[in-house]
One Martini backbone bead per residue (centre of mass of N, CA, C, O) as a GRO file, in nm:
protein
  219
    1MET     BB    1   0.396   0.994   0.522
    2ALA     BB    2   0.259   0.647   0.472
    3ARG     BB    3   0.176   0.348   0.292
    4ILE     BB    4   0.326   0.043   0.432
    5LEU     BB    5   0.333  -0.273   0.317
    6VAL     BB    6   0.350  -0.614   0.521
    7VAL     BB    7   0.462  -0.967   0.427
    8ASP     BB    8   0.519  -1.200   0.692
    9ASP     BB    9   0.502  -1.498   0.897
   10ASP     BB   10   0.594  -1.364   1.092
   11GLN     BB   11   0.486  -1.191   1.375
   12ALA     BB   12   0.702  -1.038   1.519
   13MET     BB   13   0.825  -0.913   1.243
   14LEU     BB   14   0.581  -0.754   1.210
   15GLN     BB   15   0.556  -0.538   1.491
   16LEU     BB   16   0.809  -0.442   1.448
   17ILE     BB   17   0.793  -0.312   1.200
   18ARG     BB   18   0.518  -0.176   1.289
   19ARG     BB   19   0.717   0.041   1.508
   20VAL     BB   20   0.930   0.125   1.356
   21LEU     BB   21   0.780   0.282   1.144
   22GLU     BB   22   0.518   0.469   1.325
   23LYS     BB   23   0.774   0.703   1.377
   24ASP     BB   24   0.712   0.818   1.081
   25ARG     BB   25   0.418   0.770   1.098
   26HIS     BB   26   0.337   0.578   0.935
   27LEU     BB   27   0.110   0.307   0.735
   28VAL     BB   28   0.101  -0.042   0.867
   29LYS     BB   29   0.028  -0.287   0.729
   30LEU     BB   30  -0.033  -0.670   0.754
   31VAL     BB   31   0.080  -0.980   0.644
   32PHE     BB   32   0.038  -1.347   0.670
   33ASP     BB   33  -0.091  -1.411   0.404
   34ALA     BB   34   0.037  -1.454   0.067
   35ASN     BB   35  -0.225  -1.507  -0.060
   36THR     BB   36  -0.364  -1.242  -0.043
   37VAL     BB   37  -0.221  -1.039  -0.190
   38PRO     BB   38  -0.268  -1.051  -0.526
   39ASP     BB   39  -0.616  -0.900  -0.473
   40MET     BB   40  -0.471  -0.636  -0.387
   41ASP     BB   41  -0.492  -0.248  -0.368
   42PHE     BB   42  -0.184  -0.088  -0.437
   43SER     BB   43  -0.325   0.184  -0.414
   44LYS     BB   44  -0.228   0.274  -0.156
   45TYR     BB   45   0.071   0.242  -0.169
   46ASP     BB   46   0.412   0.335  -0.162
   47LEU     BB   47   0.524   0.090  -0.008
   48ILE     BB   48   0.680  -0.303  -0.024
   49LEU     BB   49   0.699  -0.516   0.207
   50LEU     BB   50   0.856  -0.843   0.172
   51ASP     BB   51   0.940  -1.157   0.213
   52ILE     BB   52   1.053  -1.463   0.088
   53MET     BB   53   1.006  -1.768   0.306
   54MET     BB   54   0.722  -1.844   0.249
   55PRO     BB   55   0.484  -2.024   0.243
   56GLY     BB   56   0.335  -2.134  -0.076
   57LEU     BB   57   0.435  -1.815  -0.094
   58ASP     BB   58   0.654  -1.629  -0.222
   59GLY     BB   59   0.821  -1.374  -0.299
   60PHE     BB   60   0.919  -1.411  -0.591
   61GLU     BB   61   0.636  -1.479  -0.688
   62LEU     BB   62   0.529  -1.205  -0.509
   63CYS     BB   63   0.639  -1.018  -0.751
   64ARG     BB   64   0.563  -1.098  -1.024
   65ARG     BB   65   0.242  -1.082  -0.991
   66ILE     BB   66   0.229  -0.779  -0.912
   67ARG     BB   67   0.439  -0.530  -1.058
   68SER     BB   68   0.232  -0.436  -1.271
   69ARG     BB   69   0.054  -0.329  -1.032
   70ALA     BB   70   0.300  -0.145  -0.852
   71ASP     BB   71   0.438   0.192  -0.819
   72CYS     BB   72   0.605   0.076  -0.587
   73PRO     BB   73   0.847   0.021  -0.383
   74ILE     BB   74   1.038  -0.234  -0.335
   75ILE     BB   75   1.129  -0.476  -0.042
   76PHE     BB   76   1.345  -0.735   0.050
   77LEU     BB   77   1.315  -0.971   0.279
   78THR     BB   78   1.612  -1.159   0.432
   79ALA     BB   79   1.828  -1.471   0.470
   80LYS     BB   80   1.892  -1.440   0.120
   81THR     BB   81   2.278  -1.347   0.029
   82GLN     BB   82   2.304  -1.462  -0.221
   83GLU     BB   83   2.393  -1.316  -0.500
   84ASN     BB   84   2.129  -1.482  -0.686
   85ASP     BB   85   1.913  -1.388  -0.527
   86ILE     BB   86   1.918  -1.083  -0.568
   87VAL     BB   87   1.928  -1.080  -0.871
   88ARG     BB   88   1.672  -1.243  -0.890
   89GLY     BB   89   1.463  -1.014  -0.720
   90LEU     BB   90   1.548  -0.768  -0.902
   91GLY     BB   91   1.439  -0.902  -1.175
   92LEU     BB   92   1.162  -0.888  -1.048
   93GLY     BB   93   1.183  -0.582  -0.970
   94ALA     BB   94   1.315  -0.482  -0.737
   95ASP     BB   95   1.480  -0.260  -0.554
   96ASP     BB   96   1.562  -0.443  -0.283
   97TYR     BB   97   1.736  -0.508   0.023
   98MET     BB   98   1.707  -0.711   0.355
   99SER     BB   99   1.861  -0.802   0.587
  100LYS     BB  100   1.722  -1.005   0.888
  101SER     BB  101   2.018  -0.804   1.042
  102PHE     BB  102   1.875  -0.540   1.077
  103GLY     BB  103   1.806  -0.275   1.181
  104THR     BB  104   1.624  -0.015   1.255
  105ALA     BB  105   1.762   0.261   1.126
  106GLU     BB  106   1.765   0.145   0.889
  107LEU     BB  107   1.473   0.083   0.818
  108ARG     BB  108   1.424   0.368   0.790
  109ALA     BB  109   1.612   0.512   0.589
  110ARG     BB  110   1.524   0.288   0.349
  111VAL     BB  111   1.233   0.400   0.315
  112ASN     BB  112   1.284   0.695   0.296
  113ALA     BB  113   1.452   0.712   0.076
  114HIS     BB  114   1.233   0.553  -0.139
  115LEU     BB  115   1.002   0.765  -0.084
  116ARG     BB  116   1.187   1.030  -0.174
  117ARG     BB  117   1.300   0.848  -0.479
  118ASP     BB  118   1.087   0.839  -0.625
  119THR     BB  119   0.954   0.906  -0.976
  120ARG     BB  120   0.785   0.684  -1.125
  121GLU     BB  121   0.566   0.637  -1.377
  122LYS     BB  122   0.272   0.646  -1.350
  123LYS     BB  123   0.033   0.365  -1.451
  124ASN     BB  124  -0.213   0.298  -1.251
  125ALA     BB  125  -0.142   0.426  -0.958
  126PHE     BB  126  -0.208   0.645  -0.699
  127THR     BB  127  -0.144   0.934  -0.431
  128VAL     BB  128  -0.247   1.229  -0.296
  129SER     BB  129  -0.391   1.365  -0.066
  130GLY     BB  130  -0.588   1.097   0.005
  131ILE     BB  131  -0.613   1.094  -0.310
  132VAL     BB  132  -0.716   0.870  -0.530
  133PHE     BB  133  -0.567   0.765  -0.865
  134GLN     BB  134  -0.732   0.573  -1.121
  135LEU     BB  135  -0.578   0.617  -1.482
  136ASN     BB  136  -0.768   0.366  -1.600
  137ALA     BB  137  -1.056   0.488  -1.533
  138LYS     BB  138  -1.042   0.802  -1.451
  139GLU     BB  139  -1.032   0.816  -1.138
  140ALA     BB  140  -1.181   0.927  -0.816
  141GLU     BB  141  -1.101   0.925  -0.456
  142ALA     BB  142  -1.218   0.935  -0.086
  143GLN     BB  143  -1.273   0.804   0.180
  144GLY     BB  144  -1.397   0.543  -0.060
  145LYS     BB  145  -1.505   0.775  -0.222
  146LYS     BB  146  -1.679   0.840  -0.509
  147LEU     BB  147  -1.549   1.136  -0.741
  148LEU     BB  148  -1.784   1.333  -0.934
  149PHE     BB  149  -1.597   1.397  -1.202
  150THR     BB  150  -1.566   1.514  -1.441
  151LYS     BB  151  -1.341   1.499  -1.689
  152SER     BB  152  -1.216   1.802  -1.641
  153GLU     BB  153  -1.199   1.739  -1.342
  154TYR     BB  154  -0.993   1.531  -1.346
  155GLU     BB  155  -0.741   1.643  -1.552
  156ILE     BB  156  -0.667   1.834  -1.379
  157CYS     BB  157  -0.623   1.714  -1.130
  158GLU     BB  158  -0.417   1.495  -1.224
  159TYR     BB  159  -0.213   1.746  -1.316
  160LEU     BB  160  -0.136   1.881  -1.015
  161ALA     BB  161  -0.075   1.585  -0.841
  162LEU     BB  162   0.140   1.478  -1.016
  163HIS     BB  163   0.202   1.823  -0.938
  164HIS     BB  164   0.297   1.832  -0.681
  165GLY     BB  165   0.336   2.189  -0.576
  166GLN     BB  166   0.359   2.334  -0.837
  167THR     BB  167   0.279   2.636  -1.025
  168PHE     BB  168   0.015   2.694  -1.245
  169THR     BB  169  -0.118   2.840  -1.490
  170ARG     BB  170  -0.407   2.836  -1.660
  171GLU     BB  171  -0.233   2.777  -1.952
  172GLN     BB  172  -0.163   2.564  -1.860
  173ILE     BB  173  -0.347   2.382  -1.801
  174TYR     BB  174  -0.514   2.397  -2.079
  175GLU     BB  175  -0.341   2.249  -2.197
  176ALA     BB  176  -0.277   2.012  -2.104
  177VAL     BB  177  -0.613   1.936  -2.134
  178PHE     BB  178  -0.706   2.050  -2.400
  179GLY     BB  179  -0.517   2.150  -2.621
  180PHE     BB  180  -0.400   2.365  -2.871
  181ASP     BB  181  -0.777   2.300  -2.997
  182GLY     BB  182  -0.956   2.445  -2.791
  183GLU     BB  183  -1.273   2.593  -2.754
  184SER     BB  184  -1.166   2.742  -2.527
  185ASP     BB  185  -1.084   2.934  -2.266
  186SER     BB  186  -0.888   2.963  -1.964
  187SER     BB  187  -1.089   3.049  -1.792
  188VAL     BB  188  -1.247   2.813  -1.722
  189ILE     BB  189  -1.060   2.709  -1.496
  190SER     BB  190  -1.182   2.843  -1.267
  191THR     BB  191  -1.449   2.693  -1.268
  192HIS     BB  192  -1.331   2.425  -1.235
  193ILE     BB  193  -1.227   2.458  -0.955
  194LYS     BB  194  -1.488   2.535  -0.814
  195ASN     BB  195  -1.640   2.257  -0.845
  196ILE     BB  196  -1.392   2.091  -0.725
  197ARG     BB  197  -1.402   2.197  -0.460
  198GLY     BB  198  -1.651   2.155  -0.392
  199LYS     BB  199  -1.650   1.847  -0.388
  200LEU     BB  200  -1.378   1.821  -0.158
  201ASP     BB  201  -1.555   2.002   0.053
  202ALA     BB  202  -1.734   1.760   0.129
  203CYS     BB  203  -1.423   1.565   0.258
  204ASN     BB  204  -1.240   1.830   0.382
  205MET     BB  205  -1.095   1.899   0.140
  206ALA     BB  206  -0.795   2.148  -0.005
  207PRO     BB  207  -0.544   2.075  -0.262
  208ILE     BB  208  -0.588   2.376  -0.388
  209GLU     BB  209  -0.395   2.611  -0.445
  210THR     BB  210  -0.386   2.984  -0.450
  211VAL     BB  211  -0.166   3.168  -0.662
  212TRP     BB  212  -0.146   3.532  -0.629
  213GLY     BB  213  -0.105   3.604  -1.010
  214VAL     BB  214  -0.074   3.312  -1.146
  215GLY     BB  215  -0.209   3.024  -0.994
  216TYR     BB  216  -0.214   2.659  -0.952
  217LYS     BB  217  -0.183   2.429  -0.672
  218TRP     BB  218  -0.118   2.095  -0.541
  219VAL     BB  219  -0.054   2.003  -0.162
   0.00000   0.00000   0.00000
C-alpha cells in the first residue's frame, strides 16, 4: 500500500485512476487544480502522477517547481508523445511517462514497478510504517502529531527506519548514532528502544521488533 498523488484537470480521468489504483489498496489523493500543488507537503506521498496539459500551471512547470522537494517517483500522464516532449519531461526530473491511451493493467504495473524499484536517497522526508520522518528538521510525526523524541531517540528511529527490514545489533546501532567516540556504551540502546516503544505505543504503533539474540529491526 502506498500513498499516491494524482494531478489532472480531467475529473473523469482522476476518478478512473483512483478506481484502478485502489484495487492495489493504494491511498489516492486527487487534485484538480494544479495551482494548489506547489504548497503541498510531498513527504506524505510515495509516488506522483502528473498530467502535462493543464491550464494555468502545466505539468512541465509544476514538475520543475516541486522536484527538489519530492523524494518520490514522478510519472507524467500525457497526450504529448513526441520525443522532444518526452525528453523535456525527463530532463525536468520525471522518472517516466505514460500515454493517456494507457490500459488499466499497464497503469497498475508501472506504478507498482516504480514503487518497488525506488531506492533514491531521501533528502527531505520519507514515510515508513505510518511515521513521517522530516530529515531536515530531524522530527517525526504519526497520525498528524509530532512525536516527542529526544535527539538520540530520533536518530535511532531514523537509522532503523531508513534500513527497515534489516536487523542490527546494539553495537551497530550505537556506532551509527553516536559514532566511535560515544561517551557511553551499546547497552544504552536498550534503554532508548524501551523509551521509543513507550512513545509509539501511545499511537498504537510497534514498528521496532526485537530479534532475540541479535538486536532490533524496523518492520
